[in-house]
Short mmCIF file of C-alpha atoms in Angstrom, two decimals:
data_model
loop_
_atom_site.label_atom_id
_atom_site.label_comp_id
_atom_site.label_asym_id
_atom_site.label_seq_id
_atom_site.Cartn_x
_atom_site.Cartn_y
_atom_site.Cartn_z
CA UNK A 16 79.62 112.89 99.88
CA UNK A 17 82.91 114.64 100.75
CA UNK A 18 84.85 115.70 97.83
CA UNK A 19 88.46 117.15 97.86
CA UNK A 20 88.85 120.18 95.68
CA UNK A 21 91.88 121.50 97.25
CA UNK A 22 94.60 121.01 94.45
CA UNK A 23 97.19 121.93 97.06
CA UNK A 24 96.76 118.83 98.96
CA UNK A 25 98.04 116.86 96.03
CA UNK A 26 101.75 116.02 95.95
CA UNK A 27 103.46 118.73 93.57
CA UNK A 28 104.26 116.35 90.84
CA UNK A 29 100.57 115.11 90.72
CA UNK A 30 99.53 118.66 90.32
CA UNK A 31 102.17 119.26 87.42
CA UNK A 32 101.37 116.11 85.70
CA UNK A 33 97.62 116.10 85.73
CA UNK A 34 97.72 116.98 82.14
CA UNK A 35 99.73 114.36 80.82
CA UNK A 36 99.88 110.52 81.03
CA UNK A 37 101.78 108.08 83.53
CA UNK A 38 103.05 104.69 82.20
CA UNK A 39 104.96 101.85 83.73
CA UNK A 40 108.58 101.97 82.32
CA UNK A 41 109.41 99.77 79.47
CA UNK A 42 111.51 97.21 81.55
CA UNK A 43 108.49 96.77 83.98
CA UNK A 44 106.12 96.36 81.20
CA UNK A 45 108.12 93.57 79.81
CA UNK A 46 108.24 91.71 82.90
CA UNK A 47 104.46 92.35 83.83
CA UNK A 48 103.88 90.89 80.36
CA UNK A 49 105.96 87.75 80.90
CA UNK A 50 104.17 87.08 84.21
CA UNK A 51 100.57 87.53 82.53
CA UNK A 52 100.24 90.95 84.19
CA UNK A 53 99.94 92.69 80.77
CA UNK A 54 97.58 95.92 81.12
CA UNK A 55 97.61 96.75 77.36
CA UNK A 56 94.69 94.80 75.98
CA UNK A 57 92.53 95.77 78.85
CA UNK A 58 92.33 99.55 78.85
CA UNK A 59 88.77 99.37 77.64
CA UNK A 60 87.59 97.60 80.86
CA UNK A 61 84.26 99.00 82.16
CA UNK A 62 81.45 98.81 84.70
CA UNK A 63 79.95 95.70 82.70
CA UNK A 64 83.15 93.86 83.26
CA UNK A 65 82.50 94.02 87.05
CA UNK A 66 82.53 90.27 88.29
CA UNK A 67 80.31 89.03 91.40
CA UNK A 68 83.13 87.55 93.66
CA UNK A 69 82.45 84.98 96.22
CA UNK A 70 80.97 86.19 99.50
CA UNK A 71 81.76 84.91 102.91
CA UNK A 72 79.69 85.22 106.08
CA UNK A 73 81.77 85.62 109.30
CA UNK A 74 78.96 85.04 111.59
CA UNK A 75 77.91 81.55 109.77
CA UNK A 76 81.49 80.85 108.38
CA UNK A 77 81.28 78.01 105.94
CA UNK A 78 84.57 76.22 105.61
CA UNK A 79 83.54 74.86 102.39
CA UNK A 80 82.64 78.32 100.99
CA UNK A 81 85.79 79.81 102.38
CA UNK A 82 88.07 77.28 100.83
CA UNK A 83 86.68 77.44 97.22
CA UNK A 84 86.87 81.12 97.26
CA UNK A 85 90.63 80.92 98.49
CA UNK A 86 91.27 78.04 95.76
CA UNK A 87 89.43 79.28 92.84
CA UNK A 88 89.57 83.39 93.16
CA UNK A 89 92.30 84.17 95.91
CA UNK A 90 89.76 86.71 97.49
CA UNK A 91 86.36 87.18 98.52
CA UNK A 92 83.81 89.47 99.93
CA UNK A 93 83.26 89.59 103.52
CA UNK A 94 79.95 90.24 105.51
CA UNK A 95 78.61 90.16 108.86
CA UNK A 96 82.22 91.13 110.12
CA UNK A 97 81.22 92.80 113.21
CA UNK A 98 82.82 96.16 112.63
CA UNK A 99 80.39 98.77 113.43
CA UNK A 100 79.51 100.75 110.15
CA UNK A 101 79.65 104.23 112.09
CA UNK A 102 83.49 103.34 112.53
CA UNK A 103 83.93 102.50 108.84
CA UNK A 104 82.29 105.87 108.10
CA UNK A 105 84.35 107.81 110.65
CA UNK A 106 87.59 106.20 109.33
CA UNK A 107 86.65 107.39 105.91
CA UNK A 108 85.78 110.71 106.94
CA UNK A 109 88.80 111.43 108.87
CA UNK A 110 91.08 109.93 106.19
CA UNK A 111 89.72 112.02 103.62
CA UNK A 112 90.18 115.34 106.07
CA UNK A 113 93.67 114.30 106.59
CA UNK A 114 94.43 113.89 102.83
CA UNK A 115 92.90 117.35 102.43
CA UNK A 116 95.33 119.06 104.16
CA UNK A 117 98.09 120.95 102.31
CA UNK A 118 101.05 118.74 101.09
CA UNK A 119 103.40 120.43 103.33
CA UNK A 120 101.10 120.09 106.36
CA UNK A 121 100.96 116.19 105.89
CA UNK A 122 104.82 116.21 105.63
CA UNK A 123 105.04 118.03 108.95
CA UNK A 124 102.53 116.18 110.81
CA UNK A 125 102.93 112.71 109.93
CA UNK A 126 105.98 111.54 111.77
CA UNK A 127 107.42 108.28 113.05
CA UNK A 128 106.20 105.76 113.93
CA UNK A 129 103.54 106.64 111.01
CA UNK A 130 104.76 107.79 107.58
CA UNK A 131 103.46 109.59 104.73
CA UNK A 132 104.52 108.42 101.11
CA UNK A 133 103.45 109.30 97.25
CA UNK A 134 104.25 107.86 93.82
CA UNK A 135 105.06 104.26 95.17
CA UNK A 136 103.53 101.75 97.37
CA UNK A 137 106.89 100.05 97.94
CA UNK A 138 108.19 100.95 101.52
CA UNK A 139 111.02 99.91 103.67
CA UNK A 140 110.37 98.44 106.93
CA UNK A 141 110.66 101.93 108.50
CA UNK A 142 108.07 103.10 106.11
CA UNK A 143 110.00 105.47 103.76
CA UNK A 144 109.66 104.83 100.19
CA UNK A 145 112.01 102.04 98.81
CA UNK A 146 112.43 103.09 95.40
CA UNK A 147 111.36 106.82 95.00
CA UNK A 148 109.93 107.36 91.40
CA UNK A 149 112.56 109.35 89.65
CA UNK A 150 110.42 110.12 86.79
CA UNK A 151 106.68 110.00 85.79
CA UNK A 152 107.43 106.57 84.00
CA UNK A 153 107.93 104.72 87.18
CA UNK A 154 105.34 106.66 89.35
CA UNK A 155 102.01 105.26 90.79
CA UNK A 156 99.15 107.59 90.91
CA UNK A 157 98.71 107.41 94.77
CA UNK A 158 99.65 109.00 98.14
CA UNK A 159 99.11 107.45 101.54
CA UNK A 160 99.81 107.02 105.23
CA UNK A 161 101.80 103.89 106.56
CA UNK A 162 100.40 102.75 109.98
CA UNK A 163 102.30 100.18 112.03
CA UNK A 164 99.91 99.00 114.43
CA UNK A 165 101.94 97.92 117.18
CA UNK A 166 103.63 101.31 117.36
CA UNK A 167 100.58 103.31 116.91
CA UNK A 168 99.89 103.62 120.73
CA UNK A 169 103.35 105.40 120.83
CA UNK A 170 102.21 108.09 118.22
CA UNK A 171 101.19 111.25 119.98
CA UNK A 172 100.21 114.45 118.29
CA UNK A 173 98.75 117.87 119.38
CA UNK A 174 96.68 117.97 116.26
CA UNK A 175 93.08 117.09 117.17
CA UNK A 176 92.53 115.58 113.68
CA UNK A 177 95.39 113.17 114.12
CA UNK A 178 94.65 112.54 117.57
CA UNK A 179 91.13 111.29 116.73
CA UNK A 180 92.36 109.45 113.83
CA UNK A 181 94.59 107.63 115.80
CA UNK A 182 92.09 106.29 118.47
CA UNK A 183 89.88 105.11 115.52
CA UNK A 184 92.81 103.19 113.66
CA UNK A 185 93.43 101.44 116.94
CA UNK A 186 89.94 100.16 117.36
CA UNK A 187 89.71 99.25 113.62
CA UNK A 188 93.02 97.42 114.07
CA UNK A 189 91.57 95.43 117.16
CA UNK A 190 88.70 94.51 114.62
CA UNK A 191 90.83 93.38 111.81
CA UNK A 192 93.10 91.25 114.04
CA UNK A 193 89.96 89.22 115.31
CA UNK A 194 89.00 88.85 111.81
CA UNK A 195 92.48 87.95 110.30
CA UNK A 196 92.80 85.38 113.12
CA UNK A 197 89.42 83.70 112.66
CA UNK A 198 89.73 83.50 108.80
CA UNK A 199 93.37 82.04 109.06
CA UNK A 200 92.38 79.55 111.71
CA UNK A 201 89.60 78.36 109.33
CA UNK A 202 91.90 78.06 106.55
CA UNK A 203 94.14 76.04 108.45
CA UNK A 204 91.39 73.54 109.29
CA UNK A 205 90.58 73.67 105.65
CA UNK A 206 94.31 72.83 104.64
CA UNK A 207 94.77 70.35 107.69
CA UNK A 208 97.74 72.31 109.06
CA UNK A 209 99.21 71.42 112.36
CA UNK A 210 97.70 74.10 114.86
CA UNK A 211 101.00 74.26 116.69
CA UNK A 212 103.08 74.90 113.68
CA UNK A 213 100.77 77.35 111.95
CA UNK A 214 100.59 79.70 114.98
CA UNK A 215 103.43 81.40 114.10
CA UNK A 216 102.21 81.63 110.64
CA UNK A 217 100.16 84.63 111.29
CA UNK A 218 101.79 87.22 113.62
CA UNK A 219 99.68 89.87 114.84
CA UNK A 220 102.74 92.13 115.60
CA UNK A 221 103.67 92.51 111.95
CA UNK A 222 100.26 93.97 111.00
CA UNK A 223 99.95 97.46 109.42
CA UNK A 224 97.28 99.56 107.84
CA UNK A 225 98.02 101.73 104.64
CA UNK A 226 95.66 104.29 104.08
CA UNK A 227 95.67 105.27 100.03
CA UNK A 228 94.19 108.07 98.39
CA UNK A 229 94.04 108.04 94.54
CA UNK A 230 93.80 111.58 93.00
CA UNK A 231 91.82 111.93 89.98
CA UNK A 232 93.06 111.94 86.48
CA UNK A 233 91.27 114.81 84.89
CA UNK A 234 93.33 114.60 81.42
CA UNK A 235 91.60 112.21 78.98
CA UNK A 236 95.26 111.86 77.57
CA UNK A 237 97.07 108.62 78.44
CA UNK A 238 96.39 106.07 81.28
CA UNK A 239 97.06 106.24 84.95
CA UNK A 240 97.34 103.81 87.27
CA UNK A 241 96.93 104.07 91.07
CA UNK A 242 98.76 100.81 91.40
CA UNK A 243 100.32 98.72 88.65
CA UNK A 244 99.50 94.87 88.56
CA UNK A 245 100.95 93.13 91.47
CA UNK A 246 100.22 90.46 94.44
CA UNK A 247 100.23 91.10 98.00
CA UNK A 248 103.20 89.89 100.04
CA UNK A 249 101.08 89.29 103.11
CA UNK A 250 99.35 86.12 104.48
CA UNK A 251 96.07 88.23 104.30
CA UNK A 252 95.18 91.60 103.02
CA UNK A 253 91.76 93.30 103.91
CA UNK A 254 90.43 96.27 102.10
CA UNK A 255 87.92 98.67 103.01
CA UNK A 256 87.31 100.79 99.77
CA UNK A 257 85.13 103.82 99.23
CA UNK A 258 82.37 104.28 96.91
CA UNK A 259 84.47 105.11 94.15
CA UNK A 260 85.90 101.55 93.00
CA UNK A 261 88.46 101.04 90.60
CA UNK A 262 90.09 97.73 92.14
CA UNK A 263 90.64 95.14 89.53
CA UNK A 264 91.50 91.30 89.61
CA UNK A 265 92.97 89.02 87.03
CA UNK A 266 91.07 85.99 86.53
CA UNK A 267 90.52 83.79 83.41
CA UNK A 268 92.91 85.70 81.31
CA UNK A 269 90.93 88.82 82.12
CA UNK A 270 90.76 91.70 84.19
CA UNK A 271 87.53 92.21 86.17
CA UNK A 272 86.26 95.27 88.33
CA UNK A 273 85.44 94.60 92.10
CA UNK A 274 82.55 96.94 92.69
CA UNK A 275 82.24 98.34 95.91
CA UNK A 276 79.39 97.40 98.30
CA UNK A 277 78.76 99.62 101.27
CA UNK A 278 79.65 97.84 105.01
CA UNK A 279 81.49 94.76 103.22
CA UNK A 280 85.22 94.09 103.08
CA UNK A 281 87.47 92.61 100.60
CA UNK A 282 90.04 89.87 101.72
CA UNK A 283 92.89 88.97 99.38
CA UNK A 284 95.01 86.04 99.94
CA UNK A 285 98.75 87.12 99.95
CA UNK A 286 102.20 85.18 98.60
CA UNK A 287 102.81 84.10 102.02
CA UNK A 288 99.34 82.26 102.26
CA UNK A 289 100.03 80.60 98.90
CA UNK A 290 103.30 79.11 100.11
CA UNK A 291 101.93 77.95 103.34
CA UNK A 292 98.95 76.30 101.58
CA UNK A 293 101.39 74.79 99.12
CA UNK A 294 99.96 76.76 96.15
CA UNK A 295 96.57 75.48 96.97
CA UNK A 296 95.31 78.82 97.50
CA UNK A 297 96.35 81.55 95.15
CA UNK A 298 97.57 84.96 95.65
CA UNK A 299 95.44 87.21 93.54
CA UNK A 300 96.88 89.66 91.13
CA UNK A 301 95.29 93.15 91.04
CA UNK A 302 95.72 96.48 90.21
CA UNK A 303 93.88 99.87 90.81
CA UNK A 304 92.51 102.10 87.85
CA UNK A 305 92.42 105.76 88.57
CA UNK A 306 89.33 107.65 87.88
CA UNK A 307 89.29 110.82 85.66
CA UNK A 308 87.11 112.95 87.81
CA UNK A 309 86.90 111.52 91.19
CA UNK A 310 89.58 110.61 93.84
CA UNK A 311 89.33 107.29 95.61
CA UNK A 312 90.14 105.99 99.10
CA UNK A 313 91.01 102.77 100.76
CA UNK A 314 92.14 101.56 103.96
CA UNK A 315 94.01 98.29 103.85
CA UNK A 316 95.35 96.04 106.40
CA UNK A 317 98.12 93.54 106.02
CA UNK A 318 99.32 90.76 108.28
CA UNK A 319 102.22 88.48 107.95
CA UNK A 320 104.21 85.48 109.32
CA UNK A 321 106.73 85.88 112.16
CA UNK A 322 109.74 87.08 110.78
CA UNK A 323 111.80 83.96 111.62
CA UNK A 324 108.94 81.33 111.15
CA UNK A 325 110.17 79.22 108.36
CA UNK A 326 107.55 78.17 105.66
CA UNK A 327 107.97 74.53 104.37
CA UNK A 328 106.49 73.65 100.98
CA UNK A 329 106.96 71.13 98.26
CA UNK A 330 106.73 74.06 95.85
CA UNK A 331 109.25 76.33 97.55
CA UNK A 332 112.65 76.07 99.29
CA UNK A 333 112.40 76.59 102.79
CA UNK A 334 112.20 80.36 103.73
CA UNK A 335 111.08 82.87 106.19
CA UNK A 336 109.07 85.97 105.80
CA UNK A 337 112.27 88.01 106.50
CA UNK A 338 114.21 85.94 103.61
CA UNK A 339 111.34 86.90 101.43
CA UNK A 340 110.92 90.71 102.26
CA UNK A 341 114.71 91.12 101.85
CA UNK A 342 114.51 89.58 98.35
CA UNK A 343 111.44 91.76 97.55
CA UNK A 344 113.45 94.64 98.74
CA UNK A 345 116.43 93.99 96.78
CA UNK A 346 114.58 93.03 93.40
CA UNK A 347 112.55 96.49 93.74
CA UNK A 348 115.81 98.43 94.33
CA UNK A 349 117.72 96.84 91.54
CA UNK A 350 114.83 95.80 88.85
CA UNK A 351 112.25 98.29 89.86
CA UNK A 352 109.53 95.63 90.52
CA UNK A 353 108.95 92.88 92.57
CA UNK A 354 109.38 89.03 91.39
CA UNK A 355 108.19 87.52 94.48
CA UNK A 356 107.53 83.94 95.12
CA UNK A 357 109.43 82.68 91.90
CA UNK A 358 112.63 83.58 93.74
CA UNK A 359 112.07 80.76 95.91
CA UNK A 360 110.54 78.03 93.76
CA UNK A 361 112.07 74.41 94.52
#
């Protein structure tokens, strides 16, 4: 197991604050509580609170099992996905090596079209921090690389580690494109969507990968969150997490751990899929809890509808993903948090 002990690899603010608590701001906490995202009564979540989420086999895809998981859970564990285990291992290893570089080196090496960020997962379309945390009260305990897949072939670096990482990401992206397309087409069948009209509802040119590292919080005081409760804006999100764990989902008015299982992926239903399905499928609320002694790594794939593709639903006003994205960016800048689909209720 590769452990990062280089404190200088973490953003300076994390080094300074590793002895103190990091809490969501009061305004954000009030909105989260209003939307049943409250974290206050669940800080004692333990390993025993883990939940056996539905399992979907991509080799023997059951439309019934897939539909049931999307309706009742908003996520599932994907097995027999066809991604070589060696590729997953290499990706994790190279990501850890890159994150282990000094903070200054990462800032210098990770250049357009990739980007390096920390303290917030909310980014602009260009990959820069949308609402940089001005204080510890607005900070998510994470750092990451943003990788737009269609632009990745244009990224060139003389650094051998980055060059190898790019090649691995390109190969991984091709696998995820195959998986996302297969799953979406099966979901469209389940929902009886018009095949022609649904084509633009999953556009591979919109896909990107986020590689996240969640530094350990060695202090016993206070609580730290890698990500506060949220839903994804995507059609589908596909997560490859390491052995450490920390992902939690909200179901039946309670938070549950989603334990990592080697060589499996976690697939989330996103906001766009919820709207496309007319709320038949639900975008799952989730968060990431930071470990006290061990850093966590996850590699996440997100895919969206074509920007100008209009989503029609009896539950929402007609809107495009571009409309949704602009509203989310506006809310995040002005309110400090994402409101999401509620803005588009019919």
